[in-house]
Coordinates of C-alpha atoms in Angstrom, one line a residue:
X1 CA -22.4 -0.2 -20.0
X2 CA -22.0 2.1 -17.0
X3 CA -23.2 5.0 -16.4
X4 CA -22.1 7.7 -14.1
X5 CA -23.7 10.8 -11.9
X6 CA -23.0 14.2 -13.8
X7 CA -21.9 17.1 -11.7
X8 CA -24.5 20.2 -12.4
X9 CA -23.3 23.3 -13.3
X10 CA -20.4 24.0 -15.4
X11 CA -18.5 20.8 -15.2
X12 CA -17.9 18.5 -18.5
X13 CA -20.8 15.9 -18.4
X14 CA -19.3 12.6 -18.1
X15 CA -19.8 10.0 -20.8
X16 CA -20.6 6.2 -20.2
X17 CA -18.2 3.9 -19.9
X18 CA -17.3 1.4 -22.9
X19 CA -15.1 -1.0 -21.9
X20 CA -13.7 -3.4 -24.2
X21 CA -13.1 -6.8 -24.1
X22 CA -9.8 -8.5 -22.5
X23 CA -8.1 -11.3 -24.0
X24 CA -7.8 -13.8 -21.1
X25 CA -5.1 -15.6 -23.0
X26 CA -1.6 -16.8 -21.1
X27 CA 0.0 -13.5 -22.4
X28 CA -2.5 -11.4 -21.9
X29 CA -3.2 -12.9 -17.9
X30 CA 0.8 -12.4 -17.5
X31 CA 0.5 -9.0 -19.0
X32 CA -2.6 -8.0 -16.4
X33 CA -0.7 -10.1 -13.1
X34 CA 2.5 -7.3 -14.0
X35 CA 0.0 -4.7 -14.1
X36 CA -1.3 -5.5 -10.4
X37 CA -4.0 -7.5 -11.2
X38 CA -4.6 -10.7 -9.8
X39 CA -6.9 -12.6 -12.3
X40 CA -8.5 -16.1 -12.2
X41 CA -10.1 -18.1 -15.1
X42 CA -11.0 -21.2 -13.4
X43 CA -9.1 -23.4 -11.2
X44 CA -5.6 -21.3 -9.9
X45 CA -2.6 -23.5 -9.0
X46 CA 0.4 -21.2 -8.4
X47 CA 3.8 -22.4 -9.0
X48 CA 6.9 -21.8 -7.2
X49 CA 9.1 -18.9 -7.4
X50 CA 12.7 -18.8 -8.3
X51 CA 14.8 -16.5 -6.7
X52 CA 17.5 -15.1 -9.3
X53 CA 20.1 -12.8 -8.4
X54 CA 21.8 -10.0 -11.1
X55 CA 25.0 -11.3 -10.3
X56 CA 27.0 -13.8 -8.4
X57 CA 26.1 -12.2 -4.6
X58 CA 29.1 -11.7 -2.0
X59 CA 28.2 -13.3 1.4
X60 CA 28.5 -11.6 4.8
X61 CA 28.5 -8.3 5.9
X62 CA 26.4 -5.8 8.2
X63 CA 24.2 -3.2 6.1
X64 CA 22.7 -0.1 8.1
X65 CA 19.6 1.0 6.8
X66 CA 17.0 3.3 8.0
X67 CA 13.0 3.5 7.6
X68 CA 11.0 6.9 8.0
X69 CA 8.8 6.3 10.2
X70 CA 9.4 5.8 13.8
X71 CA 7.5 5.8 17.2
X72 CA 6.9 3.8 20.5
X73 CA 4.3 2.1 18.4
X74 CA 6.8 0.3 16.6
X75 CA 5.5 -3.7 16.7
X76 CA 6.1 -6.7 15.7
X77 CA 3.1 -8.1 15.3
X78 CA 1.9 -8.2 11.7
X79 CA -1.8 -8.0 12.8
X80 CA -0.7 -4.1 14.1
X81 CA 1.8 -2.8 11.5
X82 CA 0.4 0.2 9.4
X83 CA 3.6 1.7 8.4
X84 CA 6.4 0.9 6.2
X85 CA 8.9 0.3 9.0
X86 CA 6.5 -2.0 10.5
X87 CA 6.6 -4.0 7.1
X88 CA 10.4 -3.9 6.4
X89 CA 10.7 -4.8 10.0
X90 CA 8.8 -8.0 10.0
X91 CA 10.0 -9.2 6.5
X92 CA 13.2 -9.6 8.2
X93 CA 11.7 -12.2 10.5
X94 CA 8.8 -13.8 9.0
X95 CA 7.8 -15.6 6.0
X96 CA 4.2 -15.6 4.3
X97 CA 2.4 -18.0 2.3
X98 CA 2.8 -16.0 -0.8
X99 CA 4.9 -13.4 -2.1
X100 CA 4.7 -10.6 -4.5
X101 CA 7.6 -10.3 -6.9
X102 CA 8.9 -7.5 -9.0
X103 CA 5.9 -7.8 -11.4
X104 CA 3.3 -8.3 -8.3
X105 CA 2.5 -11.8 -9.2
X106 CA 1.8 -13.8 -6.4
X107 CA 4.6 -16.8 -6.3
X108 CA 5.2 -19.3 -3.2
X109 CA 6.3 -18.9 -0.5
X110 CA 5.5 -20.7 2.5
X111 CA 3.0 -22.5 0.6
X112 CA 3.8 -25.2 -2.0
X113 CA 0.5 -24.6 -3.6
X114 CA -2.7 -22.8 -3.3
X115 CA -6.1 -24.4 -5.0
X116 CA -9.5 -23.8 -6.0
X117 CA -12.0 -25.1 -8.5
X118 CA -14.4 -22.4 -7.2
X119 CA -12.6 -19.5 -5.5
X120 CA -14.3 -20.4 -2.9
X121 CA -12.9 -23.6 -0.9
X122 CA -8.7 -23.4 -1.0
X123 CA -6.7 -26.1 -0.2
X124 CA -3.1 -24.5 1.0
X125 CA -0.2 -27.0 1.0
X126 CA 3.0 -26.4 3.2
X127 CA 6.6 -26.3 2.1
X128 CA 8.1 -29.2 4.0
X129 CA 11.4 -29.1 6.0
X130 CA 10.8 -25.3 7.0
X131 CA 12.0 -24.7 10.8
X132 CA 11.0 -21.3 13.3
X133 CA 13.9 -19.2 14.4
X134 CA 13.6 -22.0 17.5
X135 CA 13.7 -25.1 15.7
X136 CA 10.3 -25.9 15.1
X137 CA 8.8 -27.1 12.5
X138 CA 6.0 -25.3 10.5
X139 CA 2.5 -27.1 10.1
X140 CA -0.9 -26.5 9.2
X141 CA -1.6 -25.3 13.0
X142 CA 0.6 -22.7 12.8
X143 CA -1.2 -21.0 9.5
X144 CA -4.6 -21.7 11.3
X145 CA -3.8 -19.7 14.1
X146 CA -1.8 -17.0 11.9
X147 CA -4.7 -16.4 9.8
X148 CA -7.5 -16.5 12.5
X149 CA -6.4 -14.1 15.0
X150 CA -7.0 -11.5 12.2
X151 CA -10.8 -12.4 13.1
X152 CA -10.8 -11.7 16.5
X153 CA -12.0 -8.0 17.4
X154 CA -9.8 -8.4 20.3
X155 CA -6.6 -8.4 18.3
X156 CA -7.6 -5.1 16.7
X157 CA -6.1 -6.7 13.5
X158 CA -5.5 -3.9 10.6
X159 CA -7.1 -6.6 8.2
X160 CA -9.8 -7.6 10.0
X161 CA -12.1 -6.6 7.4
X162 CA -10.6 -8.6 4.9
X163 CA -10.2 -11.6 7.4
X164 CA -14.2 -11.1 7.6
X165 CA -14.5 -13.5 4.4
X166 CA -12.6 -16.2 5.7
X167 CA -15.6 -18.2 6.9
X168 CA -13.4 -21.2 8.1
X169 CA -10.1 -22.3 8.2
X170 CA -8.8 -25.7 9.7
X171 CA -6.0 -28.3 9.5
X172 CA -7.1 -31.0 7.1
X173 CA -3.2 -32.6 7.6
X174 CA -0.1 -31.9 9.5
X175 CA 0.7 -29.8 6.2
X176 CA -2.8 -29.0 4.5
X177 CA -5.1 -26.3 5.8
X178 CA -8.6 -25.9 4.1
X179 CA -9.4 -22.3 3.6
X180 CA -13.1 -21.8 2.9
X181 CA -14.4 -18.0 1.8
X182 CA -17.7 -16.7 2.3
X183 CA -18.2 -15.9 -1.2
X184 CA -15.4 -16.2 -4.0
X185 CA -12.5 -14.6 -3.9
X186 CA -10.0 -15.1 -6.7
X187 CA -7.3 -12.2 -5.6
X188 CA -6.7 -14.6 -2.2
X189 CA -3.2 -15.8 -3.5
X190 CA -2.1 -11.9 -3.8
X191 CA -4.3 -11.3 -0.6
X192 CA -2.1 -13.6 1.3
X193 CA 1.4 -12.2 -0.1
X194 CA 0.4 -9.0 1.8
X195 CA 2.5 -8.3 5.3
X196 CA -0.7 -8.8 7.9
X197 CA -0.8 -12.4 6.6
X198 CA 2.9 -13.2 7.6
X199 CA 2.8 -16.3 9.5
X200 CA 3.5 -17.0 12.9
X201 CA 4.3 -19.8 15.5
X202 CA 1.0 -21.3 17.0
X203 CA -0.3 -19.6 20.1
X204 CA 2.5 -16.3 19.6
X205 CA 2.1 -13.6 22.3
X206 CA 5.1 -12.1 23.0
X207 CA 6.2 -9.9 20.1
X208 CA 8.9 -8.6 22.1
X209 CA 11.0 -10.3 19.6
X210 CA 9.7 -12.2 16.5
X211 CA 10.6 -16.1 16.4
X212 CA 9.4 -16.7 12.7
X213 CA 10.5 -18.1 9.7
X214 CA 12.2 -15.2 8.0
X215 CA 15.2 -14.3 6.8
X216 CA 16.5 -13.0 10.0
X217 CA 16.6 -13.9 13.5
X218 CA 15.8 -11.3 15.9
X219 CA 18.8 -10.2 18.2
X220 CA 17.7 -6.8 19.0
X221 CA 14.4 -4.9 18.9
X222 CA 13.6 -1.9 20.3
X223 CA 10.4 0.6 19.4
X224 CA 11.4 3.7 17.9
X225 CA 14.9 3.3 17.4
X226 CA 16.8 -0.3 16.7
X227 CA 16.0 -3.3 15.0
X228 CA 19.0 -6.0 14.8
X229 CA 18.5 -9.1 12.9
X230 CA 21.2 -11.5 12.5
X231 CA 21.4 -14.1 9.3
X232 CA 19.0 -17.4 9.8
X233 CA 21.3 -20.1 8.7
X234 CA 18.1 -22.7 8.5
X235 CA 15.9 -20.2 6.0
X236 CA 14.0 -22.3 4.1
X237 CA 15.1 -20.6 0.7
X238 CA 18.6 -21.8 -0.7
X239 CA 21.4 -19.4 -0.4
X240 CA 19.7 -17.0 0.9
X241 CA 20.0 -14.1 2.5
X242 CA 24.0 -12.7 1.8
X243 CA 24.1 -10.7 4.7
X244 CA 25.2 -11.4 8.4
X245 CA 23.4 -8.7 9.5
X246 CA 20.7 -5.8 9.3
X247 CA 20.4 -3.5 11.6
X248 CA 17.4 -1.2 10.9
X249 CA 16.7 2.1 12.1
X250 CA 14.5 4.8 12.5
X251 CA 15.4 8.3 11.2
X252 CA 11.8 10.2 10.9
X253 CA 14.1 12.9 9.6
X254 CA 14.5 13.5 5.9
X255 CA 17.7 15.1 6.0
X256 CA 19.7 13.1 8.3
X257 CA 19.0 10.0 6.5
X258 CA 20.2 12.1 3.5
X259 CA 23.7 13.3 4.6
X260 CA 23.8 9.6 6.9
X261 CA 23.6 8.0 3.0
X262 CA 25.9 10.0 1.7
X263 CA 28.4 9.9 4.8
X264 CA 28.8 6.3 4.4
X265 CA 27.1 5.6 8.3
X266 CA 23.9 4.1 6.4
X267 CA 23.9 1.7 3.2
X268 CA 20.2 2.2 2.7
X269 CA 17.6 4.7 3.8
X270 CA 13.7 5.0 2.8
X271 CA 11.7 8.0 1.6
X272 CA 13.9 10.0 -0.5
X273 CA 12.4 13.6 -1.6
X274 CA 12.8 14.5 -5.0
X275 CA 14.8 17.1 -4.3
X276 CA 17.3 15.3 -2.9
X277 CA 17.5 13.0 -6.1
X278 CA 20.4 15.2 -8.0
X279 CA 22.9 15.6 -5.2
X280 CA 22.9 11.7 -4.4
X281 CA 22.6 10.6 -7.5
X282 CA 26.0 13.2 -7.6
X283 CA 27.7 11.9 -5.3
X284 CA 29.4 9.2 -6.9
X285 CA 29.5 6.8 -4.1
X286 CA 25.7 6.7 -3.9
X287 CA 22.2 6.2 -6.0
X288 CA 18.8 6.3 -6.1
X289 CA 16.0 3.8 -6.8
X290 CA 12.9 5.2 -8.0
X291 CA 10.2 2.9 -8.4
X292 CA 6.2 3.4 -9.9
X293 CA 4.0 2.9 -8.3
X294 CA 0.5 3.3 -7.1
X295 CA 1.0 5.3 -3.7
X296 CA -0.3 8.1 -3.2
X297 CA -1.0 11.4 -0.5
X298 CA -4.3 12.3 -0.3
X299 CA -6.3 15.1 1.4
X300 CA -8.9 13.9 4.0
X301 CA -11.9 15.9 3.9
X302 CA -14.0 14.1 6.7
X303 CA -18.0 13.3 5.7
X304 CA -18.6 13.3 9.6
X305 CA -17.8 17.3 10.0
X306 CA -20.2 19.8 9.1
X307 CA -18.2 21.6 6.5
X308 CA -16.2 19.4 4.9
X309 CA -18.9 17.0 4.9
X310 CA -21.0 19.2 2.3
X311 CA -21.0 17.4 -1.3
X312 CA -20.5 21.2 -2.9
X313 CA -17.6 21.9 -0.8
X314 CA -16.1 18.8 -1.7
X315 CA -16.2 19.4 -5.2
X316 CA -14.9 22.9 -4.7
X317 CA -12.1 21.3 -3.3
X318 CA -11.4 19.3 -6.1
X319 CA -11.2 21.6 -8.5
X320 CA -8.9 23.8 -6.0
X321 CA -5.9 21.2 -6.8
X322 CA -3.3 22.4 -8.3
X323 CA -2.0 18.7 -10.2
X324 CA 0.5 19.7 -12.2
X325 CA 2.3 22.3 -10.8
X326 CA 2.5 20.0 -7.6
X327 CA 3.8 17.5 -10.1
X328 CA 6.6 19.9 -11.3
X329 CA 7.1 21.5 -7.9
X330 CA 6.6 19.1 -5.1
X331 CA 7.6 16.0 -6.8
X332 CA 10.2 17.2 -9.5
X333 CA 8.5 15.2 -11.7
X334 CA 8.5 12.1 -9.9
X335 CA 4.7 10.8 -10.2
X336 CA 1.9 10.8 -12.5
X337 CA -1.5 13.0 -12.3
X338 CA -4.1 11.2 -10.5
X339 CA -7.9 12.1 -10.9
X340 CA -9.2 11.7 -7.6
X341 CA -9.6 7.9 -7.4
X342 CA -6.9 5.3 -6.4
X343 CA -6.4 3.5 -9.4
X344 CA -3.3 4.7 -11.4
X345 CA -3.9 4.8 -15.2
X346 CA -1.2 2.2 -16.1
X347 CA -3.9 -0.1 -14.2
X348 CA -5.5 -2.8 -16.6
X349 CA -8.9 -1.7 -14.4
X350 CA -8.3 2.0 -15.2
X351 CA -11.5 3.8 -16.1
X352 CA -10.2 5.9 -18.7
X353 CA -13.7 7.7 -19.3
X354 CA -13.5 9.6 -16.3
X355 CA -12.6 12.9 -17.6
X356 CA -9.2 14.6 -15.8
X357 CA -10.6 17.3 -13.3
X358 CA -8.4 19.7 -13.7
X359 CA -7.3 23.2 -11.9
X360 CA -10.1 25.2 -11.8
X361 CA -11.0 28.2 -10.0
X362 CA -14.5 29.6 -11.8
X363 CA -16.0 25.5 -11.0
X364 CA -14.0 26.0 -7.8
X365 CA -16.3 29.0 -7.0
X366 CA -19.3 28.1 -8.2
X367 CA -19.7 24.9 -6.4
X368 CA -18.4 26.7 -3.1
X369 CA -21.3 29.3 -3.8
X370 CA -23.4 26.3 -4.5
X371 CA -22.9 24.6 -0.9
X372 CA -24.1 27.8 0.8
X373 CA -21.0 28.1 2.6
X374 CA -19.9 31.8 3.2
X375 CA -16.5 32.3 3.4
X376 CA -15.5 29.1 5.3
X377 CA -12.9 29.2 7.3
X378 CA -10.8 26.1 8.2
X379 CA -7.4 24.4 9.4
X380 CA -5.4 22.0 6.9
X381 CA -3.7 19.8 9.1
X382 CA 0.0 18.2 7.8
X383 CA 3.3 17.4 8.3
X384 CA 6.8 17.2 6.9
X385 CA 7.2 13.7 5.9
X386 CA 4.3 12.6 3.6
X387 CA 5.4 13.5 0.7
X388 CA 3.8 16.5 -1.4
X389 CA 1.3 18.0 1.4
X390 CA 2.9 20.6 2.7
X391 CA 3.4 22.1 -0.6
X392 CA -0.2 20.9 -1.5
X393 CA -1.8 22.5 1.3
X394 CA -0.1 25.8 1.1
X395 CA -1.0 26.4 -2.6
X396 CA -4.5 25.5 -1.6
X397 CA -4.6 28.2 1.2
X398 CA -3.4 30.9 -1.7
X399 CA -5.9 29.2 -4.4
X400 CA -8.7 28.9 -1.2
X401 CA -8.0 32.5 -0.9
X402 CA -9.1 33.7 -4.8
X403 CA -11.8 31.6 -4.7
X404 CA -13.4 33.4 -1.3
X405 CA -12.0 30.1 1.1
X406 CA -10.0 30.7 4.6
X407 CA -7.9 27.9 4.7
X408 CA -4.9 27.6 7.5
X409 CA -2.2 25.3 7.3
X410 CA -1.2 23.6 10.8
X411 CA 2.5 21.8 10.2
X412 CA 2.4 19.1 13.6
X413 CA 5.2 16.9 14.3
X414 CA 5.6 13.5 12.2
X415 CA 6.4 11.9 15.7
X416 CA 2.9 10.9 16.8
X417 CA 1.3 12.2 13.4
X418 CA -0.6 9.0 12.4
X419 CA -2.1 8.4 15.9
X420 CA -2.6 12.0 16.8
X421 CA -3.7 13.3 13.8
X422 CA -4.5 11.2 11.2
X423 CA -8.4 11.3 10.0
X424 CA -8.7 13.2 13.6
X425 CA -9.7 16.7 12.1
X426 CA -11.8 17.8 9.1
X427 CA -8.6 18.3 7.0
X428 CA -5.8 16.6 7.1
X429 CA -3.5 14.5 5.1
X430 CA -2.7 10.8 4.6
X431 CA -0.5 8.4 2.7
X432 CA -1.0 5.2 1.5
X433 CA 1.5 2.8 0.0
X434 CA 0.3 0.4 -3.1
X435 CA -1.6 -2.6 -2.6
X436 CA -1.2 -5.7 -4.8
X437 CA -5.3 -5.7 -6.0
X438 CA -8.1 -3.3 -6.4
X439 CA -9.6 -5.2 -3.4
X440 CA -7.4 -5.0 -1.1
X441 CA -7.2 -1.2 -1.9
X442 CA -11.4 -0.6 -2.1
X443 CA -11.5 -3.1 1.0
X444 CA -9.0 -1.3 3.3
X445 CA -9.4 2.5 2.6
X446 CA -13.1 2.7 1.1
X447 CA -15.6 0.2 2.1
X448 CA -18.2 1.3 4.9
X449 CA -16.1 -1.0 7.3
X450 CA -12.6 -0.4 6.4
X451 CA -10.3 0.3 9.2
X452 CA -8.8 2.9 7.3
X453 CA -11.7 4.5 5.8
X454 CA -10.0 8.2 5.9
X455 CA -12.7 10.2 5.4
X456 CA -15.8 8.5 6.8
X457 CA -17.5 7.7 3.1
X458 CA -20.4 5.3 3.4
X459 CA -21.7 4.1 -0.3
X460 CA -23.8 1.3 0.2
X461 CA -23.8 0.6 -3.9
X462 CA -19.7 1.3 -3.9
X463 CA -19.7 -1.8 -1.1
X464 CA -21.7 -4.1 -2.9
X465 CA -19.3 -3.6 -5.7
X466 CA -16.6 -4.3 -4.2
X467 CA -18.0 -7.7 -3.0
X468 CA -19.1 -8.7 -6.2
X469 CA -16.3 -8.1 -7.9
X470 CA -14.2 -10.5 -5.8
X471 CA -16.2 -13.5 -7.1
X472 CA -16.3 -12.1 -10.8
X473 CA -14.8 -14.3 -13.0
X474 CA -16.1 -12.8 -16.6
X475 CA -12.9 -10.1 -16.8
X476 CA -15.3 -7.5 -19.0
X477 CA -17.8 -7.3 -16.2
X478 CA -14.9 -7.6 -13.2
X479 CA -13.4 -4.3 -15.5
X480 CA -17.0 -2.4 -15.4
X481 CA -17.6 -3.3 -12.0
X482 CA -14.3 -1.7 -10.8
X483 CA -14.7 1.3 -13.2
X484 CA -18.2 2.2 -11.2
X485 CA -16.3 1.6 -8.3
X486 CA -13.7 4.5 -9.2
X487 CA -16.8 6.9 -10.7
X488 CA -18.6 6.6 -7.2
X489 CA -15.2 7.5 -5.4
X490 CA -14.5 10.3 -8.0
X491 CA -17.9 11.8 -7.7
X492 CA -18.7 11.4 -4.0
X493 CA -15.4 10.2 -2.0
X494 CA -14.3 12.6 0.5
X495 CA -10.8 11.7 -0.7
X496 CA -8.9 14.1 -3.2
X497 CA -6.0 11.8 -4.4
X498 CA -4.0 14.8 -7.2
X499 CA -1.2 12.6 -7.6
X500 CA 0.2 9.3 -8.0
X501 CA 4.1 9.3 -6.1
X502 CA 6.9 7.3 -7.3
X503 CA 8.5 5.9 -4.5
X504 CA 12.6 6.6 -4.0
X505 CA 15.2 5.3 -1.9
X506 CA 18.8 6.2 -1.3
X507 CA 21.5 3.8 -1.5
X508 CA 25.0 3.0 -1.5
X509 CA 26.8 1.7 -4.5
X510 CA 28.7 -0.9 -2.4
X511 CA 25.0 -2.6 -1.9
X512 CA 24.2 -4.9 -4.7
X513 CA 21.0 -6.9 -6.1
X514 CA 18.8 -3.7 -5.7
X515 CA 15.7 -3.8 -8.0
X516 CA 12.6 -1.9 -8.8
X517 CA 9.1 -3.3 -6.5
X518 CA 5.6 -1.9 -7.2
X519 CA 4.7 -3.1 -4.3
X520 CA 5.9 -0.6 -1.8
X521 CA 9.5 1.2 -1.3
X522 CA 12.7 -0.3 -0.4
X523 CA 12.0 -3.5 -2.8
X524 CA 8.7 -3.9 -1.4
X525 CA 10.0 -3.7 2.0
X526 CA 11.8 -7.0 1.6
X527 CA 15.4 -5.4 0.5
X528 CA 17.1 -7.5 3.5
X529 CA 16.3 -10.6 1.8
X530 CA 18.0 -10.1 -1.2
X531 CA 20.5 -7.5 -1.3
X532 CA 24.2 -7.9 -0.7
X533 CA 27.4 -5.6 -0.2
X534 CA 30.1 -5.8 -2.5
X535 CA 33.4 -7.0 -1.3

C-alpha cells in the first residue's frame, strides 16, 4: 500500500492507494499493450506485424502535406529531432527495429525478433534482404552504431538518458546484435519503436539528406520549409508505400494550413484547433481525424527561480486552473481533465486515488498567503501554436488577479519558440506529444537527468522509482510503483498538466487509409507510409 504526502490546510487529505490485482492472462496483456503499456511476464518474443490496408489502395500520386512546426533547426538526424515535423520527417526515410501500431504494441520492424529470458541480455535478429536507399545491405553494424551514438555526449542525443542503460551492444553475427541493459528493462521493444532509435547506415554524418531504409528516398530537404521524398521501390515491406511522392511542408501558421486544406493545395496538414473542426468537417471535400491521446500542454513553473520555485506558490498555482472551462473553451471539448500528472486516466497505471484538484480560489489564496509571497508579480510566457495556453494563461492572469497575483502574459513568436523560450523563464509553457510507456515519459520529462526536465524537479525517491520499475515484473507492484511516481509529481512537480489534448488533423477526402494513432498526430507521424489518394 502507498501512501502519499497530504497538503496542510484546507485541501482534501488524500487516502492510500489500494490497487488491485491484474490478471496477467493473454487477454488481459493485449488489453494493457492497447492501453500503452508494454508488459513482460517472462521471456518476450515479438512477432511480426502485418500491414492491412481498409481497402484495396490506389498506387501513385503526390500528396502535399504540412507539419506545424518549422525552423532552421529542422534535422534529419533522429538523435536531434524534438518536434513532430522532425518525426514525420524522418519516418519518411528511415526504418526502426520496432514499430508502434494503432493499439501501441510494439510489432517488427527492422527486427525479425527481439529476446530475453531476463530483460536484461537481448538478442535482436535482423530482417534479411533489407537494402539502404544506396543499395546496401542492413547488418548488425549498422544497428550497433545507430544505437550507440545516442551514448556519446558529443552527439547531444535527445535520448541520451535512456541510452544510459544500454551497458553494451555489439554484433554477435552479420545479422545478430546482443543488447545487454544495465538493469532490466522490459518496455525496450516499445523503447526501440520510438523515432530517436530509427536506424541508420554505419558511420552516417551527413544528414543533409537521409540515406535509410524508409519508405522514401530523400530528393529534397531543406530546413524550414521543404521536404521531398520520392517512393523507395526496394522497401523492405511488400506493397508498400502507394504514393510516388510526399512533399512535406512547414506551415507554423494555423490558419493557412486551414484554408491550404480546404483549397485543395494541401492533402494533409497537422495541428488542427478545435475551432476549426466544424467548418472542415463542413466542407464536404475535407475531414478531420481526432485521435486520444496522452499529449498534453503544460505550464512550466521553474524550481530554479525564486518565486516559482516556492512549494506554496506552486500549489497556489494549481488550484488557479481553470480545467473545465478550458476544456469547453479552449479545446471545444476535445480532451479529457488531467490532474496534474502525465498519466491519462484511460491508462492501466492510472492512480485513481489521487483526488481531482479542482478550480479553487479560497485553497488558491491560502496557500499563496502561505508561501509568504506578497502580491507576486510575474510574466507568463506563451505562444500561439501549443494548443490551449494562450487561453490558459489569460484566465490565470484574471483568476491571479482575485486571488491578490500579478500575472502578465507575454505572446512570443512560435518561430524560435522552443529554443528561445522554452523552460528559459520562470513561466512558460510546453507541449509534449504521447509516449508509448510510462518510462519513457518519467525518463524524458521528469527524472533528475532528463533532457527535457521542464521545470528543474529533482526527487531523488521519484528517480529511484522510475528505475525500479523498469525491472518490475510482479504487475501489482510495477502498478503501485508507478502510482507513487504520479503522487510525487502531483504533490511536488513544478509541472501543472490541466488537460489531456486530443490530437487533430485536417485532411482531404481524396486521401485514403487514414486511421486513428495514440502515439502522436498524423497516424503517429508515419501517415506517408500508409495512406493513398484515391483515383
Amino acid at each position: 500500500m502507498s501512501k502519499f504526502r497530504k497538503e496542510s490546510g484546507p485541501a482534501t487529505p488524500k487516502s492510500a492507494s489500494n490497487f488491485s490485482e491484474i490478471n496477467i492472462s493473454r487477454r488481459g496483456m493485449m488489453k494493457m499493450f492497447s492501453a500503452g503499456a508494454a508488459l513482460s511476464t517472462g521471456i518476450i518474443s515479438l512477432p511480426n506485424g502485418a500491414w492491412a490496408a481498409e481497402a484495396t489502395p490506389v498506387k501513385g500520386g503526390k500528396l502535399r502535406a504540412a507539419a506545424a512546426n518549422s525552423s532552421a533547426a529542422d534535422t534529419m538526424d533522429p538523435a536531434k529531432a524534438n518536434n513532430s515535423g522532425d518525426y514525420m520527417r524522418q519516418y519518411m526515410f528511415y526504418s526502426g527495429l520496432t514499430e508502434l501500431d494503432s493499439k501501441l504494441i510494439p510489432q517488427m520492424g527492422l527486427a525479425e525478433s527481439i529476446s530475453s529470458s531476463d530483460g536484461v541480455t537481448w538478442s535482436i535478429k535482423l530482417r534479411q534482404g533489407v537494402t539502404f536507399h544506396d543499395g546496401k545491405s542492413l547488418n548488425a553494424q549498422d544497428v550497433v552504431f545507430s544505437l550507440s551514438r545516442h551514448k556519446d555526449p558529443a552527439v547531444a542525443s535527445t535520448a541520451i538518458s535512456l541510452a544510459k542503460q544500454f551497458a553494451s551492444i555489439k554484433a554477435v553475427g552479420l545479422m545478430e546484435v546482443e543488447l545487454v541493459l544495465e538493469q532490466a528493462n522490459f518496455d525496450l521493444p516499445s523503447i526501440l519503436g520510438t523515432p530517436a532509435f530509427l536506424i541508420l547506415q554505419d558511420g552516417t554524418k551527413d544528414f543533409s539528406k537521409a540515406v535509410g531504409t524508409g519508405p522514401y528516398v530523400c530528393k529534397e530537404f531543406t530546413p524550414g520549409n521543404r521536404t521531398l521524398g520520392e517512393r523507395n521501390k526496394n522497401f523492405w515491406k511488400p506493397g508498400l508505400p502507394h504514393l510516388d511522392e510526399v512533399e512535406l511542408l512547414g506551415v507554423t501558421d494555423q490558419a493557412a494550413r486551414v484554408n491550404a486544406l480546404l483549397s485543395g493545395e494541401l492533402h494533409f496538414v497537422s495541428t488542427i484547433s478545435s475551432r476549426d473542426v466544424k467548418r472542415i468537417n463542413g466542407s464536404g471535400s475535407c475531414s478531420v481525424l481526432e485521435s486520444k491521446s496522452g499529449m498534453y500542454s503544460d505550464l512550466i513553473l521553474r524550481q530554479d527561480a525564486p518565486v516559482t520555485g516556492n512549494p506554496d506558490f506552486v500549489l497556489a498555482m494549481k488550484y488557479l486552473q481553470p480545467r473545465e472551462l478550458l476544456l469547453k473553451t479552449a479545446l471545444q471539448g476535445f480532451g479529457t481533465v488531467a490532474n496534474d500528472h502525465p498519466v491519462p486516466p484511460w491508462h492501466p497505471y492510472f492512480n485513481k486515488d489521487l483526488p481531482q484538484r479542482p478550480n479553487d480560489l479560497d485553497k488558491a489564496k491560502f496557500y499563496l498567503k502561505k508561501s509568504g509571497l506578497v502580491k507576486p508579480s510575474l510574466e507568463i510566457v506563451t505562444t500561439d501554436n501549443i494548443e490551449g495556453a494562450m487561453e490558459g494563461a489569460q484566465f490565470l492572469q484574471q483568476l491571479g488577479a482575485q486571488v491578490g497575483m500579478n500575472l502578465k502574459v507575454r505572446r512570443v513568436p512560435y518561430d524560435g519558440y522552443w529554443s528561445q523560450h522554452w523552460m528559459k523563464h520562470p513561466i512558460s509553457y510546453g507541449s509534449v506529444n504521447p509516449r508509448p510507456t510510462l518510462d519513457l515519459l518519467f525518463s524524458q520529462f521528469y527524472k533528475s537527468d532528463a533532457p527535457w526536465n521542464e521545470s528543474g524537479w529533482k526527487n531523488p525517491q521519484f528517480d529511484q522509482l522510475v528505475t525500479a520499475a523498469r525491472g518490475e515484473r510482479d504487475q501489482v507492484r510495477r502498478k503501485q510503483m508507478y502510482g507513487d511516481m504520479q503522487a510525487l509529481v502531483y504533490d511536488h512537480c513544478g509541472t501543472i498538466i490541466p488537460l489531456f489534448i486530443s490530437s487533430l488533423d485536417g485532411y482531404s477526402n481524396k486521401v485514403k487509409g487514414v486511421e486513428s494513432y495514440p502515439s502522436g498526430m498524423m497516424m503517429g507521424y508515419r501517415f506517408s507510409e500508409f495512406v493513398w489518394l484515391a483515383s
